[in-house]
Amino acid sequence: MTVISVSGLTVSFGAETLFEGISFALDGSDRLGIVGANGCGKSTLLKVITGELEPDAGDVFISSGTDVLMLGQDSASAVPETGAGCALERMYLAFPELTAAERRTDELTRWLSLHSGESSDPKYASAASELSSLTEFYAANGGHVYRSRCRSTLEKMGFDEESMSRPLPSLSGGQRTRLELSARLCREPGILILDEPTNHLDIETLGWLENYLSTYPGCIITVSHDRYFLDRITNRTLFIDHKKGKLYDGCYSASEERRRTDREIYERHYINQQREIARQRAYIEQQRRWGRERNIIAAESREKLLDKMEKLDAPEKDAKGLSFRFPTTVQSGNDVFTFRSVTFGYGEKKLLKDASLMIRRGERVFVTGPNGCGKSTFLKLLLGRLIPGSGTVEAGHNVISGYYDQENQQLDPGSTVIEELWHRYPRMTETEVRSALGLFLFRGDDVFREISVLSGGEKARLSLLRLMLSPVNTLVLDEPTNHLDVMSREALEKALRGFEGTLICVSHDRFFINSLSTRIIAFTEDGGLADIPVDEPGHGWDEWRNSARAGGTARDQSRKTSSGKEEYLKAKKDVADRRREAARMERLRAEQKKLEEEIDRLNAELYGSAANDYQRAAEIVKTVGEYEQRLLEIYEETES
């Protein structure tokens, strides 16, 4: 049964159209993921669905009796900064009808107790009847279990007894977001709308949330850049691109594959039609050049056919994401970082206790663990920004590190975008600086904006650009995909796959971890570091998860320490393979550039000097077709 129907939604702000003509319908068990570039209108669409915003055109129909609850990106601000109350009490407020029933039940019970000798009074009978009705209502609507459900949900969202009882103003932004999400999950509305629900959640909590939502009894609509999350919980995907929305069946990965296929088919149809149009125009010009009456008639007949042809619009370019490559520099030694019996903590809280490990050249090490376990601290110990309480941290020979800070604290808030880059790389010309910024979507007057007014995604892109221009052989990244949309995350993955040095990364993005990791390190409860090498590239997180479920940490530690030589040889082979692949990609890109330039030249000739030469025009059309076919083959490899 359809619970929500969206028809022809259009939203504009001033003269700028955000999106237009978006339509879809969902059944009660559907789980829709909404995907698109930052700024395409995903959150706005959710606000239109909930009635918070009025569309310029279109309608939203929600089935009668279906309740809707939404968790927005700013829901943490709904938690009061002042006043009494704790997290658990805030949860109870999600059930106002039950708390009101409790208050009224207490009032009626006290009144009936005081007037127990007046059972014949009509007021007494009325109160008793109301109490009976309230009791039935309370039981039928989960009154006997909602408080325990509230507590259980908070526990699964990472709240311990102390944080449940803590005053609301003392909660962190992440705790507030999790609190508001918990309150909505407890209500189990018919339509649950979630805007970036995975923000501020660690991997363990994410796993619980995904398991919960996978069996959720109602309809779910979610905006998310977390591809792993989307793949686990959604069965339909709405792509918003170039102000239009297209609905696909299947999770993100399945629908992305169908979307890519649809795009390729459309592009082939467009190319073939343009080829046919060019052939017909060449024929018409030839007939007109001959100039006889029958030739003129033939030309006019072909022109009428061309006019009647339903012409395809030129395929629009994909929303432009980041596109970059990291420069290479001198090679580091084989041993990049060495931890020897390291202990570190703040006061009585020990994050690391007698931890030892070695990171070797060419490895792609991902660090994971719950929020607050010390992942960012681990990176700062590697870089020498923090000194261990005991033990040693050593960097190897020729290690040149580049660090990405998830808080973007290395950016000067008083500088403009162009100044930030120019001060860092003063030898670059203005043209070079602006070209690099343009590559990262800072164009026109955007380059003169102050960093203090940039969004989180814009600061992330600028920090990544600074890092990209640094000649380093070791990348240390702290949550680099935070604030990046799906396209930008995929572009970052592509760039990192071409990086020939060592990668050490803290991330909660399991799709990102799967894509790149050759080794995963996790913090253990006793302050140690457990890790496994990845046996099958592309499945790093899945291997780690399966190992943890099977209780394989000790076994994997044994594997690591007993196979150091094998790991080194494997890492060395991986580096060589990546170099060969990078060289092959360079050759393909050079061929691609040459073919594109040649196609432009031939098209200019086709509509210029060869416009009246049917034989030459036919040769050009044939040659361009062959070149375009080869280009498609190259695109399939370089864009995959």
XYZ file of C-alpha atoms in Angstrom:
640
model
C 0.000 0.000 0.000
C 1.321 3.454 -0.957
C 2.022 5.552 2.139
C 3.597 8.568 0.415
C 3.331 9.954 -3.101
C 5.399 12.881 -4.379
C 4.345 14.457 -7.674
C 6.162 17.091 -9.728
C 7.937 18.848 -6.856
C 9.738 22.032 -7.875
C 11.583 24.376 -5.518
C 13.266 27.665 -6.385
C 15.074 30.294 -4.366
C 14.733 33.581 -6.184
C 15.645 33.084 -9.828
C 17.597 29.912 -9.077
C 15.767 26.580 -9.471
C 17.035 24.032 -6.958
C 15.194 21.045 -8.436
C 12.140 20.491 -10.604
C 9.610 17.800 -11.460
C 10.663 15.275 -8.805
C 8.142 12.434 -8.460
C 8.077 9.080 -6.658
C 5.775 6.849 -4.610
C 6.689 4.544 -1.719
C 4.978 1.610 -0.043
C 4.925 1.080 3.700
C 7.955 -1.218 3.619
C 10.092 0.814 1.194
C 13.431 2.284 2.260
C 14.501 5.149 0.011
C 18.026 6.553 -0.134
C 18.393 10.053 -1.616
C 21.776 10.744 -3.204
C 23.302 13.760 -4.912
C 26.042 16.370 -4.761
C 26.177 18.814 -1.852
C 23.799 21.685 -2.548
C 21.522 19.802 -4.962
C 18.522 20.096 -2.609
C 18.347 16.776 -0.751
C 17.631 18.289 2.675
C 15.241 20.784 1.112
C 13.296 17.901 -0.436
C 12.918 16.325 3.020
C 11.602 19.603 4.437
C 9.038 19.813 1.635
C 7.893 16.257 2.384
C 7.387 17.076 6.082
C 5.563 20.315 5.274
C 8.266 22.550 6.726
C 8.685 24.205 3.287
C 6.138 24.913 0.572
C 7.132 23.863 -2.976
C 6.760 26.205 -5.951
C 4.922 23.402 -7.736
C 3.875 19.827 -7.090
C 2.153 17.906 -4.331
C 2.957 15.548 -1.461
C 0.331 12.989 -0.453
C 0.710 11.033 2.803
C -1.682 8.225 3.584
C -4.311 9.027 6.210
C -3.320 7.959 9.705
C 0.394 7.675 8.839
C 2.585 9.619 11.259
C 5.850 11.179 10.056
C 8.930 11.965 12.137
C 12.141 13.541 10.852
C 15.677 13.756 12.199
C 17.348 16.760 10.550
C 21.032 17.634 10.455
C 20.368 20.403 12.988
C 18.305 18.250 15.358
C 21.009 18.494 18.020
C 20.036 22.162 18.431
C 16.569 21.022 19.562
C 18.127 19.896 22.852
C 17.910 22.888 25.233
C 21.141 24.568 26.305
C 19.688 25.452 29.691
C 17.167 23.978 32.076
C 16.694 20.754 33.947
C 16.344 17.261 32.632
C 18.611 14.468 31.460
C 18.853 12.236 28.394
C 16.492 9.608 29.775
C 13.852 12.199 30.650
C 14.223 13.675 27.180
C 13.445 10.243 25.747
C 10.243 9.988 27.786
C 9.072 13.275 26.232
C 8.933 11.466 22.886
C 5.777 9.797 24.243
C 3.684 12.796 25.350
C 0.424 10.863 25.192
C 1.797 8.221 27.588
C 3.346 10.679 30.041
C 0.071 12.670 29.975
C -1.856 9.439 30.633
C 0.427 8.708 33.592
C -0.172 12.150 35.093
C -3.922 11.900 34.618
C -3.975 8.359 36.032
C -2.177 9.581 39.173
C -4.696 12.428 39.556
C -7.693 10.114 39.133
C -6.241 7.470 41.463
C -5.671 10.037 44.228
C -9.151 11.533 43.791
C -10.851 8.127 43.838
C -8.858 7.185 46.939
C -9.985 10.356 48.719
C -13.613 9.782 47.699
C -13.770 6.016 48.156
C -16.911 6.316 50.244
C -18.801 8.139 47.491
C -19.078 5.316 44.983
C -22.714 6.152 44.300
C -21.832 9.707 43.268
C -21.989 10.208 39.451
C -18.648 12.052 39.618
C -17.061 8.988 41.178
C -18.483 6.733 38.432
C -17.270 9.129 35.752
C -13.752 9.231 37.238
C -13.657 5.447 37.545
C -14.771 5.076 33.927
C -12.101 7.525 32.752
C -9.457 5.689 34.768
C -10.495 2.380 33.184
C -10.296 3.884 29.695
C -6.893 5.417 30.432
C -5.591 2.085 31.735
C -6.669 0.336 28.537
C -5.192 3.127 26.374
C -1.913 3.044 28.318
C -1.522 -0.725 27.957
C -2.550 -0.789 24.279
C -0.005 1.899 23.353
C 3.017 0.337 25.057
C 2.827 2.225 28.316
C 4.217 -0.678 30.330
C 7.343 -1.031 28.161
C 8.142 2.415 26.740
C 10.443 3.436 29.576
C 12.515 0.262 29.326
C 12.544 0.660 25.531
C 13.867 4.216 25.953
C 16.666 3.020 28.224
C 17.538 0.091 25.948
C 17.693 2.324 22.859
C 19.969 4.806 24.590
C 22.291 1.996 25.684
C 22.541 0.726 22.113
C 23.283 4.268 20.928
C 26.317 4.437 23.205
C 24.862 6.028 26.376
C 26.009 4.535 29.653
C 24.254 5.055 32.996
C 26.261 8.197 33.744
C 25.575 9.907 30.394
C 21.856 9.001 30.579
C 21.626 10.912 33.862
C 23.817 13.835 32.820
C 22.113 17.285 32.456
C 21.204 17.975 28.839
C 23.370 21.115 28.432
C 26.485 19.068 29.250
C 25.979 16.638 26.336
C 28.269 16.937 23.316
C 26.926 17.699 19.849
C 27.331 14.056 18.874
C 25.485 12.859 21.985
C 22.641 15.277 21.293
C 22.283 14.027 17.734
C 22.217 10.420 18.961
C 19.677 11.364 21.624
C 17.312 12.916 19.081
C 17.732 9.917 16.771
C 16.968 7.566 19.668
C 13.778 9.464 20.496
C 12.511 9.073 16.932
C 13.445 5.412 16.678
C 11.518 4.678 19.870
C 8.350 6.164 18.379
C 8.516 3.894 15.289
C 6.524 6.288 13.056
C 4.915 5.050 9.826
C 7.385 7.198 7.864
C 10.813 7.802 9.410
C 12.831 10.540 7.663
C 16.561 10.734 8.425
C 18.930 13.456 7.188
C 22.540 12.241 7.528
C 21.769 9.918 10.471
C 25.270 8.389 10.507
C 26.977 11.654 11.481
C 28.605 11.428 14.953
C 28.108 7.644 15.161
C 31.027 5.277 15.668
C 31.199 2.012 13.747
C 29.777 -0.141 16.537
C 26.729 2.123 16.891
C 26.359 2.269 13.124
C 26.162 -1.511 13.022
C 23.396 -1.537 15.620
C 21.471 1.205 13.800
C 21.693 -0.639 10.478
C 20.485 -3.877 12.032
C 17.593 -2.018 13.644
C 16.581 -0.170 10.475
C 16.866 -3.305 8.323
C 13.881 -4.740 10.224
C 12.087 -1.430 10.812
C 8.309 -1.928 10.453
C 7.643 1.344 8.576
C 8.812 3.328 5.559
C 12.241 5.012 5.700
C 13.475 7.990 3.678
C 17.112 8.896 4.266
C 19.696 11.292 2.901
C 23.205 9.954 3.411
C 26.704 10.029 1.929
C 27.529 6.748 3.716
C 27.420 4.226 0.865
C 27.832 1.205 3.142
C 24.857 2.373 5.212
C 22.771 2.920 2.068
C 23.669 -0.507 0.701
C 22.600 -2.194 3.938
C 19.240 -0.532 4.555
C 17.778 0.847 1.301
C 15.899 -0.921 -1.480
C 15.277 2.132 -3.675
C 17.486 5.089 -4.612
C 16.606 8.579 -5.814
C 19.453 10.338 -7.631
C 19.181 14.142 -7.808
C 21.371 15.394 -10.633
C 21.170 18.546 -12.770
C 17.993 19.608 -10.913
C 16.176 16.404 -11.882
C 15.407 13.315 -9.852
C 15.394 9.737 -11.135
C 14.231 6.764 -9.085
C 15.930 3.363 -9.272
C 15.102 0.061 -7.642
C 17.900 -1.340 -5.506
C 20.438 -0.069 -2.981
C 23.075 2.551 -3.808
C 25.656 0.257 -5.450
C 23.086 -1.616 -7.561
C 21.303 1.548 -8.676
C 24.584 3.350 -9.392
C 25.500 0.541 -11.770
C 22.121 0.858 -13.513
C 22.497 4.638 -13.635
C 25.917 4.314 -15.250
C 24.520 1.866 -17.811
C 21.579 4.176 -18.598
C 23.964 7.073 -19.085
C 26.226 5.098 -21.415
C 23.263 3.896 -23.490
C 21.922 7.454 -23.785
C 25.356 8.777 -24.778
C 25.675 6.108 -27.487
C 22.225 6.960 -28.829
C 23.140 10.645 -28.844
C 26.444 10.022 -30.640
C 24.764 7.800 -33.234
C 22.045 10.385 -33.826
C 24.593 13.159 -34.244
C 26.479 10.976 -36.665
C 23.303 10.393 -38.665
C 22.446 14.104 -38.625
C 25.935 14.925 -39.914
C 25.555 12.327 -42.684
C 22.180 13.727 -43.732
C 23.472 17.295 -43.724
C 26.433 16.268 -45.869
C 23.975 14.611 -48.312
C 21.794 17.746 -48.385
C 24.759 20.012 -49.049
C 25.952 17.727 -51.820
C 22.509 17.755 -53.485
C 22.319 21.537 -53.268
C 25.796 21.840 -54.752
C 24.770 19.807 -57.767
C 21.862 22.219 -58.149
C 19.555 20.388 -60.520
C 15.826 20.483 -59.878
C 15.659 16.854 -58.754
C 18.647 17.428 -56.478
C 16.938 20.419 -54.872
C 13.786 18.340 -54.326
C 15.845 15.537 -52.763
C 17.614 18.043 -50.489
C 14.349 19.610 -49.345
C 12.861 16.174 -48.665
C 15.814 15.236 -46.451
C 15.571 18.587 -44.622
C 11.920 17.899 -43.780
C 12.900 14.507 -42.387
C 15.600 16.144 -40.265
C 13.147 18.745 -38.971
C 10.711 16.005 -37.917
C 13.423 13.981 -36.143
C 13.020 13.995 -32.351
C 16.476 15.174 -31.415
C 18.129 14.075 -28.194
C 19.569 16.682 -25.867
C 23.314 16.557 -25.435
C 24.104 14.409 -22.366
C 24.860 16.571 -19.377
C 28.172 16.155 -17.651
C 28.097 14.452 -14.266
C 28.046 16.784 -11.285
C 31.711 17.623 -11.079
C 33.408 16.054 -8.073
C 37.021 16.286 -7.006
C 39.522 15.162 -9.605
C 43.160 15.102 -8.597
C 46.350 13.100 -8.275
C 48.975 13.250 -5.564
C 52.528 14.173 -6.609
C 55.319 11.693 -5.973
C 58.531 12.345 -4.050
C 61.511 10.410 -2.685
C 60.772 6.914 -1.428
C 60.747 6.310 2.312
C 62.548 3.488 4.045
C 60.817 0.144 4.469
C 59.944 0.782 8.137
C 57.760 3.901 8.158
C 56.616 4.070 11.804
C 57.488 1.896 14.792
C 55.611 1.777 18.109
C 57.583 0.158 20.948
C 55.698 -0.476 24.231
C 53.846 2.827 24.002
C 51.619 3.982 26.856
C 49.621 7.189 26.656
C 46.637 8.689 28.446
C 45.019 11.746 29.912
C 45.068 11.653 33.711
C 43.844 8.266 34.902
C 42.350 7.369 31.514
C 44.841 5.262 29.568
C 44.179 5.155 25.822
C 47.215 2.995 25.025
C 48.953 0.514 27.310
C 52.226 -1.112 26.254
C 51.200 -1.048 22.575
C 53.653 -2.138 19.885
C 53.402 -2.307 16.105
C 55.231 -1.474 12.892
C 53.881 0.188 9.748
C 55.765 -0.578 6.541
C 56.161 1.260 3.276
C 53.279 0.850 0.834
C 50.727 -0.285 3.412
C 47.247 1.242 3.540
C 46.462 1.117 7.231
C 43.012 2.062 8.524
C 42.484 2.754 12.220
C 39.070 2.093 13.708
C 37.359 1.959 17.070
C 34.562 3.620 19.101
C 34.410 7.379 19.600
C 36.844 8.565 22.248
C 39.078 5.482 22.171
C 42.132 7.452 20.991
C 42.243 7.148 17.180
C 43.169 10.798 16.544
C 45.615 10.611 19.455
C 47.268 7.619 17.760
C 47.879 9.687 14.604
C 49.327 12.578 16.604
C 51.688 10.174 18.397
C 52.877 8.890 15.013
C 53.566 12.436 13.830
C 55.349 13.462 17.026
C 52.659 16.000 17.951
C 52.145 14.129 21.223
C 54.828 12.449 23.346
C 54.067 9.000 24.835
C 54.053 8.595 28.598
C 56.389 5.626 28.140
C 57.828 3.725 25.230
C 59.007 5.138 21.899
C 57.547 6.149 18.537
C 60.057 6.259 15.677
C 59.691 7.486 12.105
C 61.761 5.675 9.495
C 64.304 6.931 6.994
C 63.119 9.564 4.479
C 59.552 9.589 5.838
C 57.851 12.792 4.630
C 54.358 13.017 6.108
C 51.314 14.990 5.058
C 48.559 15.338 7.686
C 44.853 15.959 7.152
C 43.115 17.174 10.324
C 39.379 16.414 10.530
C 38.794 19.746 12.291
C 40.699 21.657 9.576
C 42.611 23.438 12.339
C 45.541 24.045 10.005
C 43.516 26.567 8.010
C 43.763 30.265 8.919
C 40.168 31.485 9.426
C 41.220 35.077 8.645
C 42.647 34.230 5.210
C 40.774 34.042 1.956
C 40.724 30.825 -0.016
C 43.291 32.037 -2.550
C 45.545 33.509 0.166
C 45.564 30.227 2.088
C 46.902 28.358 -0.917
C 49.234 31.093 -2.145
C 50.863 31.582 1.270
C 51.506 27.842 1.408
C 52.914 27.671 -2.137
C 54.309 31.151 -2.936
C 56.144 29.964 -6.068
C 52.890 29.181 -7.849
C 51.583 31.802 -10.265
C 48.102 33.263 -9.853
C 46.959 31.268 -12.873
C 48.279 28.044 -11.323
C 46.646 28.781 -7.967
C 43.276 29.634 -9.494
C 43.426 26.580 -11.772
C 44.083 24.301 -8.783
C 41.254 25.924 -6.811
C 38.947 25.562 -9.795
C 39.717 21.851 -9.850
C 38.396 21.726 -6.280
C 35.244 23.672 -7.188
C 36.401 27.100 -5.959
C 35.614 29.285 -8.958
C 35.106 32.969 -9.685
C 34.553 35.062 -6.574
C 34.599 31.918 -4.392
C 38.385 32.245 -4.170
C 38.047 35.563 -2.297
C 35.748 34.198 0.425
C 37.169 34.064 3.949
C 37.807 30.601 5.365
C 35.778 31.492 8.458
C 32.553 31.523 6.378
C 33.197 28.287 4.462
C 31.049 25.207 5.054
C 32.527 22.014 6.476
C 32.677 20.455 3.004
C 34.422 23.497 1.518
C 37.036 23.500 4.284
C 37.586 19.786 3.724
C 38.128 20.323 -0.011
C 40.595 23.172 0.622
C 42.550 21.107 3.178
C 42.712 18.173 0.775
C 43.953 20.470 -1.998
C 46.732 21.790 0.226
C 47.732 18.233 0.984
C 47.543 17.227 -2.670
C 50.108 19.846 -3.646
C 52.588 18.673 -0.983
C 55.317 16.254 -2.138
C 54.911 13.583 0.560
C 55.437 9.822 0.684
C 53.244 9.167 3.744
C 49.666 10.372 4.102
C 48.137 10.575 7.586
C 44.417 11.297 7.280
C 41.910 11.863 10.086
C 38.341 11.273 8.833
C 38.967 12.692 5.330
C 35.512 11.785 3.982
C 33.579 13.774 6.600
C 31.577 16.546 4.875
C 32.287 15.144 1.387
C 29.411 14.077 -0.853
C 29.350 10.694 -2.573
C 31.005 11.878 -5.799
C 33.820 13.600 -3.907
C 34.383 10.489 -1.756
C 34.667 8.329 -4.860
C 37.086 10.808 -6.448
C 39.224 10.800 -3.282
C 39.315 6.992 -3.335
C 40.422 7.073 -6.961
C 43.233 9.511 -6.149
C 44.403 7.492 -3.132
C 44.499 4.308 -5.207
C 47.093 6.057 -7.380
C 49.182 7.227 -4.405
C 52.424 5.247 -4.337
C 53.414 5.905 -0.735
C 52.065 4.803 2.650
C 48.543 5.628 3.806
C 47.461 5.754 7.469
C 43.850 6.758 7.917
C 41.264 7.060 10.682
C 37.793 6.550 9.236
C 34.256 5.459 10.080
C 33.433 5.179 6.373
C 33.258 1.417 5.885
C 32.856 1.671 2.111
C 36.039 3.778 2.063
C 37.819 1.238 4.292
C 36.701 -1.653 2.090
C 37.895 0.108 -1.037
C 41.454 0.929 0.046
C 42.664 -0.957 3.129
C 45.466 -3.509 3.139
C 45.499 -3.647 6.940
C 43.131 -2.632 9.742
C 44.110 -1.642 13.284
C 41.566 -1.418 16.101
C 41.818 -0.306 19.694
C 41.150 -3.085 22.184
C 39.380 -2.630 25.528
C 42.634 -3.103 27.460
C 44.416 -0.274 25.597
C 46.219 -2.496 23.119
C 46.199 -2.450 19.323
C 44.816 -5.427 17.399
C 45.188 -5.645 13.635
C 44.785 -7.944 10.659
C 46.199 -7.835 7.146
C 43.555 -7.774 4.432
C 43.606 -10.973 2.380
C 41.223 -9.868 -0.369
C 41.577 -6.269 -1.637
C 38.266 -4.436 -1.696
C 36.875 -6.313 1.319
C 38.983 -4.990 4.204
C 36.175 -3.926 6.506
C 34.150 -7.058 5.805
C 37.159 -9.225 6.711
C 37.719 -7.293 9.927
C 34.050 -7.507 10.914
C 33.930 -11.248 10.269
C 37.159 -11.758 12.210
C 35.871 -9.763 15.190
C 32.607 -11.738 15.204
C 34.528 -14.991 15.179
C 36.731 -13.816 18.043
C 39.742 -13.955 15.796
C 41.742 -11.077 17.249
C 44.348 -13.228 18.980
C 44.709 -15.447 15.927
C 45.130 -12.415 13.693
C 47.739 -10.907 15.990
C 49.634 -14.171 15.670
C 49.293 -14.064 11.890
C 50.692 -10.534 11.852
C 53.755 -11.175 13.994
C 54.651 -14.477 12.371
C 54.432 -13.328 8.797
C 56.364 -10.055 8.752
C 58.501 -11.090 5.788
C 55.497 -12.251 3.793
C 53.734 -8.957 4.503
C 56.784 -7.003 3.374
C 57.045 -8.966 0.132
C 53.318 -8.608 -0.454
C 53.485 -4.859 0.186
C 56.460 -4.566 -2.166
C 54.579 -6.432 -4.900
C 51.496 -4.262 -4.343
C 53.578 -1.108 -4.786
C 55.082 -2.453 -8.017
C 51.633 -3.419 -9.296
C 50.291 0.030 -8.498
C 53.190 1.666 -10.326
C 52.583 -0.434 -13.416
C 48.871 0.351 -13.270
C 49.587 4.076 -12.809
C 51.897 4.038 -15.842
C 49.236 2.283 -17.916
C 46.653 4.854 -16.819
C 49.041 7.637 -17.862
C 49.350 6.124 -21.339
C 45.574 5.792 -21.616
C 45.018 9.403 -20.534
C 47.578 10.617 -23.067
C 45.788 8.644 -25.795
C 42.444 10.000 -24.570
C 43.669 13.593 -24.791
C 45.048 13.053 -28.287
C 41.805 11.438 -29.499
C 39.662 14.219 -28.029
C 41.797 16.862 -29.729
C 41.644 14.992 -33.039
C 37.845 14.619 -32.813
C 37.515 18.373 -32.183
C 39.724 19.093 -35.200
C 37.797 16.712 -37.476
C 34.428 18.111 -36.342
C 35.645 21.617 -37.100
C 36.643 20.448 -40.585
C 33.316 18.595 -41.054
C 31.282 21.732 -40.493
C 33.868 23.980 -42.135
C 35.929 23.197 -45.231
C 34.358 19.729 -45.719
C 30.755 20.919 -45.440
C 30.355 20.872 -49.246
C 32.532 17.837 -49.893
C 30.333 14.747 -49.440
C 33.201 12.281 -49.912
C 35.450 13.986 -47.365
C 32.502 14.416 -44.960
C 31.770 10.689 -45.136
C 35.428 9.898 -44.400
C 35.394 12.248 -41.409
C 32.177 10.770 -39.985
C 33.641 7.266 -40.267
C 36.937 8.267 -38.640
C 35.230 10.182 -35.811
C 33.027 7.156 -35.127
C 36.099 4.924 -34.783
C 37.813 7.439 -32.520
C 34.700 7.806 -30.344
C 34.404 4.034 -29.981
C 38.013 3.885 -28.780
C 37.344 6.806 -26.414
C 34.427 4.916 -24.843
C 36.749 1.969 -24.214
C 39.300 4.276 -22.560
C 36.610 6.008 -20.471
C 35.447 2.618 -19.138
C 38.954 1.964 -17.779
C 39.984 5.424 -16.580
C 36.640 6.281 -14.961
C 36.044 2.922 -13.241
